[in-house]
mmCIF file of C-alpha atoms and ligand atoms in Angstrom:
data_model
loop_
_atom_site.group_PDB
_atom_site.id
_atom_site.type_symbol
_atom_site.label_atom_id
_atom_site.label_comp_id
_atom_site.label_asym_id
_atom_site.label_seq_id
_atom_site.Cartn_x
_atom_site.Cartn_y
_atom_site.Cartn_z
ATOM 1 C CA MET P 30 -10.431 2.601 -48.009
ATOM 2 C CA GLU P 31 -6.952 3.274 -49.478
ATOM 3 C CA MET P 32 -3.952 1.730 -47.760
ATOM 4 C CA ALA P 33 -2.715 5.164 -46.745
ATOM 5 C CA SER P 34 -6.015 6.028 -44.914
ATOM 6 C CA VAL P 35 -5.861 2.698 -43.135
ATOM 7 C CA TRP P 36 -2.432 3.527 -41.771
ATOM 8 C CA VAL P 37 -3.548 7.008 -40.696
ATOM 9 C CA LEU P 38 -6.403 5.357 -38.825
ATOM 10 C CA VAL P 39 -4.042 2.797 -37.175
ATOM 11 C CA LEU P 40 -1.707 5.605 -36.137
ATOM 12 C CA VAL P 41 -4.484 7.611 -34.677
ATOM 13 C CA LEU P 42 -5.836 4.712 -32.666
ATOM 14 C CA CYS P 43 -2.240 3.738 -31.615
ATOM 15 C CA ALA P 44 -1.554 7.228 -30.372
ATOM 16 C CA ALA P 45 -4.449 6.831 -27.938
ATOM 17 C CA SER P 46 -3.837 3.236 -26.707
ATOM 18 C CA CYS P 47 -0.613 1.603 -27.662
ATOM 19 C CA ASN P 48 1.980 4.352 -27.084
ATOM 20 C CA VAL P 49 3.635 3.039 -23.917
ATOM 21 C CA PHE P 50 6.963 4.812 -24.455
ATOM 22 C CA ALA P 51 5.714 8.432 -24.852
ATOM 23 C CA GLU P 52 5.580 10.999 -22.100
ATOM 24 C CA GLY P 53 1.875 11.238 -22.568
ATOM 25 C CA ASN P 54 1.219 7.589 -21.234
ATOM 26 C CA PRO P 55 -0.804 8.095 -18.055
ATOM 27 C CA GLU P 56 0.718 5.107 -16.325
ATOM 28 C CA ARG P 57 4.252 6.305 -17.079
ATOM 29 C CA GLU P 58 3.209 9.662 -15.683
ATOM 30 C CA SER P 59 1.824 8.221 -12.531
ATOM 31 C CA LEU P 60 5.087 6.257 -11.971
ATOM 32 C CA THR P 61 7.109 9.379 -12.703
ATOM 33 C CA SER P 62 5.118 11.348 -10.387
ATOM 34 C CA PHE P 63 5.578 8.777 -7.678
ATOM 35 C CA LYS P 64 9.356 8.814 -8.192
ATOM 36 C CA ASN P 65 9.448 12.657 -8.135
ATOM 37 C CA SER P 66 7.483 12.649 -4.850
ATOM 38 C CA LEU P 67 10.225 10.738 -3.125
ATOM 39 C CA GLU P 68 13.024 12.511 -1.176
ATOM 40 C CA ASN P 69 15.443 9.981 -2.478
ATOM 41 C CA PRO P 70 14.301 9.661 -6.181
ATOM 42 C CA ARG P 71 17.860 8.663 -7.176
ATOM 43 C CA VAL P 72 17.127 5.242 -5.810
ATOM 44 C CA LEU P 73 15.004 4.835 -8.976
ATOM 45 C CA PHE P 74 17.701 6.131 -11.325
ATOM 46 C CA SER P 75 16.748 3.493 -13.910
ATOM 47 C CA TRP P 76 13.366 5.138 -14.281
ATOM 48 C CA ASN P 77 14.562 7.524 -16.999
ATOM 49 C CA GLY P 78 13.834 8.428 -20.627
ATOM 50 C CA THR P 79 16.077 5.783 -22.149
ATOM 51 C CA THR P 80 13.391 3.081 -22.196
ATOM 52 C CA THR P 81 9.751 2.307 -21.822
ATOM 53 C CA HIS P 82 8.406 2.323 -18.275
ATOM 54 C CA CYS P 83 7.743 -1.388 -18.628
ATOM 55 C CA ASN P 84 11.418 -1.974 -18.587
ATOM 56 C CA TRP P 85 11.967 0.063 -15.444
ATOM 57 C CA VAL P 86 13.356 -1.817 -12.404
ATOM 58 C CA GLY P 87 10.502 -3.258 -10.411
ATOM 59 C CA VAL P 88 7.814 -2.652 -12.997
ATOM 60 C CA THR P 89 6.041 -5.430 -14.713
ATOM 61 C CA CYS P 90 3.642 -4.928 -17.608
ATOM 62 C CA GLU P 91 1.181 -7.132 -19.367
ATOM 63 C CA LEU P 92 -0.143 -5.951 -22.716
ATOM 64 C CA GLY P 93 1.431 -2.577 -21.956
ATOM 65 C CA ARG P 94 -0.389 -2.146 -18.587
ATOM 66 C CA VAL P 95 1.449 -2.028 -15.286
ATOM 67 C CA VAL P 96 0.407 -5.120 -13.303
ATOM 68 C CA SER P 97 3.168 -5.314 -10.625
ATOM 69 C CA LEU P 98 5.285 -2.850 -8.864
ATOM 70 C CA SER P 99 7.831 -4.538 -6.792
ATOM 71 C CA LEU P 100 10.476 -2.322 -5.020
ATOM 72 C CA PRO P 101 11.350 -4.161 -1.847
ATOM 73 C CA ALA P 102 14.255 -3.041 0.410
ATOM 74 C CA LEU P 103 14.906 0.277 -1.339
ATOM 75 C CA PHE P 104 13.975 2.236 1.790
ATOM 76 C CA LEU P 105 11.972 4.711 -0.248
ATOM 77 C CA LYS P 106 11.602 7.993 1.563
ATOM 78 C CA GLY P 107 8.704 10.417 1.013
ATOM 79 C CA PRO P 108 4.938 10.765 1.158
ATOM 80 C CA LEU P 109 2.587 7.911 0.097
ATOM 81 C CA SER P 110 1.722 9.504 -3.178
ATOM 82 C CA PRO P 111 -1.882 9.146 -4.469
ATOM 83 C CA SER P 112 -0.467 8.494 -7.960
ATOM 84 C CA LEU P 113 0.335 5.006 -6.906
ATOM 85 C CA PHE P 114 -3.372 4.373 -7.021
ATOM 86 C CA SER P 115 -3.722 5.557 -10.631
ATOM 87 C CA LEU P 116 -2.416 2.251 -11.998
ATOM 88 C CA PRO P 117 -5.732 0.454 -12.739
ATOM 89 C CA SER P 118 -4.254 -2.938 -13.715
ATOM 90 C CA LEU P 119 -1.945 -3.217 -10.717
ATOM 91 C CA THR P 120 -2.345 -6.409 -8.716
ATOM 92 C CA VAL P 121 0.776 -6.413 -6.588
ATOM 93 C CA LEU P 122 2.323 -3.409 -4.970
ATOM 94 C CA ASP P 123 5.314 -4.392 -2.894
ATOM 95 C CA LEU P 124 7.394 -1.462 -1.658
ATOM 96 C CA SER P 125 8.306 -3.310 1.492
ATOM 97 C CA SER P 126 11.682 -4.177 2.883
ATOM 98 C CA ASN P 127 12.451 -7.600 1.576
ATOM 99 C CA ARG P 128 10.986 -9.410 4.643
ATOM 100 C CA SER P 129 7.942 -10.584 2.942
ATOM 101 C CA VAL P 130 6.935 -11.429 -0.688
ATOM 102 C CA PRO P 131 3.293 -11.057 -1.887
ATOM 103 C CA SER P 132 2.207 -13.736 -4.301
ATOM 104 C CA GLU P 133 -1.260 -12.896 -5.556
ATOM 105 C CA LEU P 134 -2.327 -11.210 -8.750
ATOM 106 C CA GLY P 135 -5.465 -9.207 -9.681
ATOM 107 C CA GLU P 136 -6.285 -5.634 -10.863
ATOM 108 C CA LEU P 137 -5.750 -2.467 -8.875
ATOM 109 C CA THR P 138 -9.374 -2.222 -7.805
ATOM 110 C CA HIS P 139 -8.778 -5.962 -7.237
ATOM 111 C CA LEU P 140 -5.514 -5.421 -5.533
ATOM 112 C CA GLU P 141 -5.403 -7.990 -2.755
ATOM 113 C CA ILE P 142 -1.979 -7.358 -1.149
ATOM 114 C CA LEU P 143 -0.395 -3.967 -0.315
ATOM 115 C CA GLU P 144 2.886 -4.182 1.489
ATOM 116 C CA LEU P 145 4.673 -0.873 2.157
ATOM 117 C CA GLU P 146 6.124 -1.743 5.510
ATOM 118 C CA LEU P 147 9.668 -0.714 6.736
ATOM 119 C CA ASN P 148 10.193 2.283 4.467
ATOM 120 C CA PHE P 149 10.386 5.950 5.488
ATOM 121 C CA PHE P 150 6.982 6.981 4.096
ATOM 122 C CA THR P 151 5.718 10.132 5.646
ATOM 123 C CA GLY P 152 2.487 12.152 5.639
ATOM 124 C CA LYS P 153 -0.985 10.776 6.112
ATOM 125 C CA ILE P 154 -2.599 7.532 5.067
ATOM 126 C CA PRO P 155 -4.394 8.517 1.843
ATOM 127 C CA PRO P 156 -8.106 8.165 2.009
ATOM 128 C CA GLU P 157 -7.868 6.796 -1.591
ATOM 129 C CA LEU P 158 -6.767 3.504 -0.012
ATOM 130 C CA GLY P 159 -10.467 3.018 0.717
ATOM 131 C CA LYS P 160 -11.005 2.368 -3.090
ATOM 132 C CA LEU P 161 -9.033 -0.892 -2.940
ATOM 133 C CA LYS P 162 -12.078 -2.887 -2.141
ATOM 134 C CA GLN P 163 -10.549 -6.340 -2.655
ATOM 135 C CA LEU P 164 -7.587 -5.778 -0.355
ATOM 136 C CA LYS P 165 -7.082 -8.573 2.152
ATOM 137 C CA THR P 166 -3.647 -7.543 3.472
ATOM 138 C CA LEU P 167 -2.641 -4.037 4.194
ATOM 139 C CA ASP P 168 0.760 -3.508 5.877
ATOM 140 C CA LEU P 169 1.943 0.023 6.420
ATOM 141 C CA SER P 170 3.901 -0.724 9.625
ATOM 142 C CA GLY P 171 7.310 0.723 10.450
ATOM 143 C CA ASN P 172 7.081 4.009 8.544
ATOM 144 C CA ALA P 173 6.731 7.561 9.733
ATOM 145 C CA LEU P 174 3.059 8.061 8.856
ATOM 146 C CA THR P 175 1.186 10.878 10.759
ATOM 147 C CA GLY P 176 -2.302 12.120 11.122
ATOM 148 C CA THR P 177 -5.405 10.273 11.965
ATOM 149 C CA LEU P 178 -6.699 6.976 10.554
ATOM 150 C CA PRO P 179 -9.042 7.725 7.618
ATOM 151 C CA SER P 180 -12.505 6.470 8.156
ATOM 152 C CA GLN P 181 -12.286 5.226 4.509
ATOM 153 C CA LEU P 182 -10.346 2.302 5.877
ATOM 154 C CA GLY P 183 -13.665 1.054 7.005
ATOM 155 C CA GLU P 184 -14.572 0.472 3.244
ATOM 156 C CA LEU P 185 -12.057 -2.346 3.022
ATOM 157 C CA THR P 186 -14.531 -4.965 3.988
ATOM 158 C CA GLN P 187 -12.460 -7.909 2.704
ATOM 159 C CA LEU P 188 -9.459 -6.959 4.869
ATOM 160 C CA GLN P 189 -8.104 -9.821 7.010
ATOM 161 C CA PHE P 190 -4.767 -8.357 8.072
ATOM 162 C CA LEU P 191 -4.191 -4.717 9.031
ATOM 163 C CA ASP P 192 -0.912 -3.595 10.416
ATOM 164 C CA LEU P 193 -0.309 0.082 11.021
ATOM 165 C CA SER P 194 2.073 -0.387 13.896
ATOM 166 C CA ASN P 195 5.307 1.595 14.498
ATOM 167 C CA ASN P 196 4.114 4.854 12.907
ATOM 168 C CA LEU P 197 3.279 8.272 14.348
ATOM 169 C CA LEU P 198 -0.522 8.016 13.885
ATOM 170 C CA SER P 199 -2.775 9.898 16.241
ATOM 171 C CA GLY P 200 -6.489 10.217 16.934
ATOM 172 C CA SER P 201 -8.622 7.238 17.728
ATOM 173 C CA LEU P 202 -9.683 4.080 15.959
ATOM 174 C CA PRO P 203 -12.476 5.006 13.576
ATOM 175 C CA VAL P 204 -15.775 3.314 14.523
ATOM 176 C CA THR P 205 -16.311 2.497 10.773
ATOM 177 C CA LEU P 206 -13.223 0.305 10.864
ATOM 178 C CA LEU P 207 -14.521 -1.655 13.847
ATOM 179 C CA THR P 208 -18.064 -2.021 12.578
ATOM 180 C CA ASN P 209 -17.300 -2.843 8.844
ATOM 181 C CA LEU P 210 -14.193 -4.930 8.819
ATOM 182 C CA GLN P 211 -15.881 -8.176 9.968
ATOM 183 C CA SER P 212 -13.320 -10.391 8.199
ATOM 184 C CA LEU P 213 -10.364 -8.931 10.198
ATOM 185 C CA THR P 214 -8.264 -11.615 11.961
ATOM 186 C CA SER P 215 -5.233 -9.439 12.813
ATOM 187 C CA LEU P 216 -5.222 -5.861 13.819
ATOM 188 C CA ASP P 217 -2.023 -4.151 14.891
ATOM 189 C CA VAL P 218 -2.026 -0.430 15.711
ATOM 190 C CA SER P 219 0.610 -0.649 18.439
ATOM 191 C CA ASN P 220 3.388 1.810 18.933
ATOM 192 C CA ASN P 221 1.567 4.881 17.612
ATOM 193 C CA SER P 222 0.194 7.912 19.430
ATOM 194 C CA LEU P 223 -3.493 6.821 19.357
ATOM 195 C CA ALA P 224 -5.484 8.500 22.078
ATOM 196 C CA GLY P 225 -8.500 7.559 24.095
ATOM 197 C CA SER P 226 -10.263 4.382 24.955
ATOM 198 C CA VAL P 227 -10.955 1.664 22.495
ATOM 199 C CA PRO P 228 -14.564 2.048 21.035
ATOM 200 C CA SER P 229 -16.865 -0.624 22.262
ATOM 201 C CA GLU P 230 -17.581 -1.579 18.593
ATOM 202 C CA ILE P 231 -14.380 -3.620 18.732
ATOM 203 C CA GLY P 232 -16.663 -6.351 19.938
ATOM 204 C CA ASN P 233 -17.941 -6.606 16.309
ATOM 205 C CA LEU P 234 -14.676 -8.137 15.180
ATOM 206 C CA LYS P 235 -15.640 -11.657 15.939
ATOM 207 C CA ASN P 236 -12.938 -13.295 13.832
ATOM 208 C CA LEU P 237 -10.053 -11.343 15.399
ATOM 209 C CA THR P 238 -7.291 -13.686 16.635
ATOM 210 C CA ASP P 239 -4.453 -11.117 16.949
ATOM 211 C CA LEU P 240 -4.929 -7.683 18.454
ATOM 212 C CA TYR P 241 -2.111 -5.306 19.306
ATOM 213 C CA LEU P 242 -3.189 -1.921 20.793
ATOM 214 C CA GLY P 243 -0.089 -0.968 22.889
ATOM 215 C CA PRO P 244 1.853 0.543 24.288
ATOM 216 C CA LEU P 245 1.430 -0.938 27.675
ATOM 217 C CA PRO P 246 4.443 -0.530 29.922
ATOM 218 C CA GLU P 247 6.983 -3.190 29.080
ATOM 219 C CA GLU P 248 7.487 -3.728 32.761
ATOM 220 C CA LEU P 249 4.197 -5.596 32.804
ATOM 221 C CA SER P 250 6.134 -8.580 31.449
ATOM 222 C CA LYS P 251 8.145 -8.586 34.677
ATOM 223 C CA LEU P 252 5.112 -9.298 36.727
ATOM 224 C CA LYS P 253 5.666 -13.073 36.534
ATOM 225 C CA SER P 254 3.064 -13.890 39.255
ATOM 226 C CA LEU P 255 0.278 -11.988 37.440
ATOM 227 C CA SER P 256 -2.664 -14.141 36.642
ATOM 228 C CA LYS P 257 -5.455 -11.550 36.274
ATOM 229 C CA LEU P 258 -5.123 -8.127 34.498
ATOM 230 C CA ASP P 259 -8.123 -5.744 34.368
ATOM 231 C CA LEU P 260 -7.553 -2.590 32.285
ATOM 232 C CA SER P 261 -11.269 -1.492 32.266
HETATM 233 C C1 LIG U 308 18.894 5.265 -17.143
HETATM 234 O O1 LIG U 308 18.472 3.931 -16.938
HETATM 235 C C2 LIG U 308 19.355 2.927 -17.465
HETATM 236 C C3 LIG U 308 18.637 1.554 -17.183
HETATM 237 O O2 LIG U 308 17.315 1.627 -17.706
HETATM 238 C C4 LIG U 308 20.587 2.959 -16.620
HETATM 239 O O3 LIG U 308 21.520 1.964 -17.088
HETATM 240 C C5 LIG U 308 21.270 4.380 -16.726
HETATM 241 O O4 LIG U 308 22.354 4.400 -15.902
HETATM 242 C C6 LIG U 308 20.241 5.399 -16.424
HETATM 243 N N1 LIG U 308 20.790 6.756 -16.673
HETATM 244 C C7 LIG U 308 20.924 7.632 -15.638
HETATM 245 C C8 LIG U 308 21.492 9.012 -16.114
HETATM 246 O O5 LIG U 308 20.751 7.427 -14.422
HETATM 247 C C1 LIG U 309 17.346 -8.153 1.566
HETATM 248 O O1 LIG U 309 18.050 -7.280 0.746
HETATM 249 C C2 LIG U 309 19.435 -7.032 1.223
HETATM 250 C C3 LIG U 309 20.014 -5.990 0.481
HETATM 251 O O2 LIG U 309 19.646 -6.039 -0.860
HETATM 252 C C4 LIG U 309 20.174 -8.331 1.116
HETATM 253 O O3 LIG U 309 21.552 -8.186 1.542
HETATM 254 C C5 LIG U 309 19.499 -9.426 1.933
HETATM 255 O O4 LIG U 309 20.104 -10.728 1.757
HETATM 256 C C6 LIG U 309 18.010 -9.590 1.552
HETATM 257 N N1 LIG U 309 17.305 -10.473 2.449
HETATM 258 C C7 LIG U 309 16.442 -11.392 2.022
HETATM 259 C C8 LIG U 309 15.866 -12.234 3.091
HETATM 260 O O5 LIG U 309 16.238 -11.638 0.850
HETATM 261 C C1 LIG U 310 8.034 2.467 17.496
HETATM 262 O O1 LIG U 310 8.044 2.908 16.217
HETATM 263 C C2 LIG U 310 9.213 3.626 15.862
HETATM 264 C C3 LIG U 310 8.963 4.099 14.390
HETATM 265 O O2 LIG U 310 7.956 5.015 14.295
HETATM 266 C C4 LIG U 310 10.462 2.699 15.930
HETATM 267 O O3 LIG U 310 11.511 3.495 15.609
HETATM 268 C C5 LIG U 310 10.555 2.101 17.331
HETATM 269 O O4 LIG U 310 11.633 1.349 17.450
HETATM 270 C C6 LIG U 310 9.285 1.528 17.684
HETATM 271 N N1 LIG U 310 9.349 1.003 19.124
HETATM 272 C C7 LIG U 310 9.084 -0.168 19.540
HETATM 273 C C8 LIG U 310 9.117 -0.452 20.955
HETATM 274 O O5 LIG U 310 8.809 -1.033 18.702
HETATM 275 C C1 LIG U 311 -15.084 -15.781 10.143
HETATM 276 O O1 LIG U 311 -14.419 -16.924 10.146
HETATM 277 C C2 LIG U 311 -15.156 -18.048 9.661
HETATM 278 C C3 LIG U 311 -14.328 -19.297 9.889
HETATM 279 O O2 LIG U 311 -13.038 -19.119 9.365
HETATM 280 C C4 LIG U 311 -15.555 -17.813 8.201
HETATM 281 O O3 LIG U 311 -16.284 -18.934 7.727
HETATM 282 C C5 LIG U 311 -16.309 -16.582 8.068
HETATM 283 O O4 LIG U 311 -16.543 -16.254 6.724
HETATM 284 C C6 LIG U 311 -15.558 -15.348 8.660
HETATM 285 N N1 LIG U 311 -16.400 -14.163 8.718
HETATM 286 C C7 LIG U 311 -16.099 -13.150 7.939
HETATM 287 C C8 LIG U 311 -17.081 -11.959 8.064
HETATM 288 O O5 LIG U 311 -15.119 -13.040 7.250
#
């Protein structure tokens, strides 16, 4: 092959795979679409056309793929965009306030820690979350999420820590969640608008050590003599 043809071939292959700067890069587009979905996109002003998305604040790449997205304490406001789940190499997604720092690495379908607590995320919990099969920690607490809990949460069979507290969630606890999430040790759905009784399947969660289902009236704590409490 002539040298010129080799270069044409390299350029063609590169256009498909190593062009991280161009608009056409799907991961750059996913990040841009996440930014544009925010009500306060200005917070991410550094995410602009002057540089590759791998240099954007909070973004870490390895071999041109986004592996970590860490935007704690920015108080991002807006829906929980499904485009966040189109970053296949992502291992850490930390959009929390800076109260906790995740430490593990993996791939998006191998994402183990997802911390989005204490932002102003609105809208529903995306059913796409059910794709993150390796997730061990899911913290969406302290946002303004509405709607019912998607039954797909029951597909997160590795989950040990689930905190959905302090949102505006309604409906009841999906039975799939209580039958499938056998590894769960901590479940917090308190301070939502969940209705109805707790499904009897809750008895399946044998490893549970922490369970928060409130609200119960705060005044209960004033009953200093109380030694038995039956809520059946
Ligand atoms: C674009 O991003 C760079 C950092 O990457 C920042 O210094 C610059 O202020 C940004 N430009 C605008 C118009 O926000
Ligand atoms: C969290 O972020 C705020 C604002 O950036 C900063 O003032 C504060 O010290 C940080 N807290 C911790 C525990 O890092
Ligand atoms: C309940 O959650 C809301 C946010 O949805 C929060 O503003 C409020 O302080 C929480 N209440 C308690 C008692 O934690
Ligand atoms: C429950 O906990 C025990 C002891 O920590 C552990 O060996 C077991 O694998 C756990 N079960 C599940 C389903 O995670």
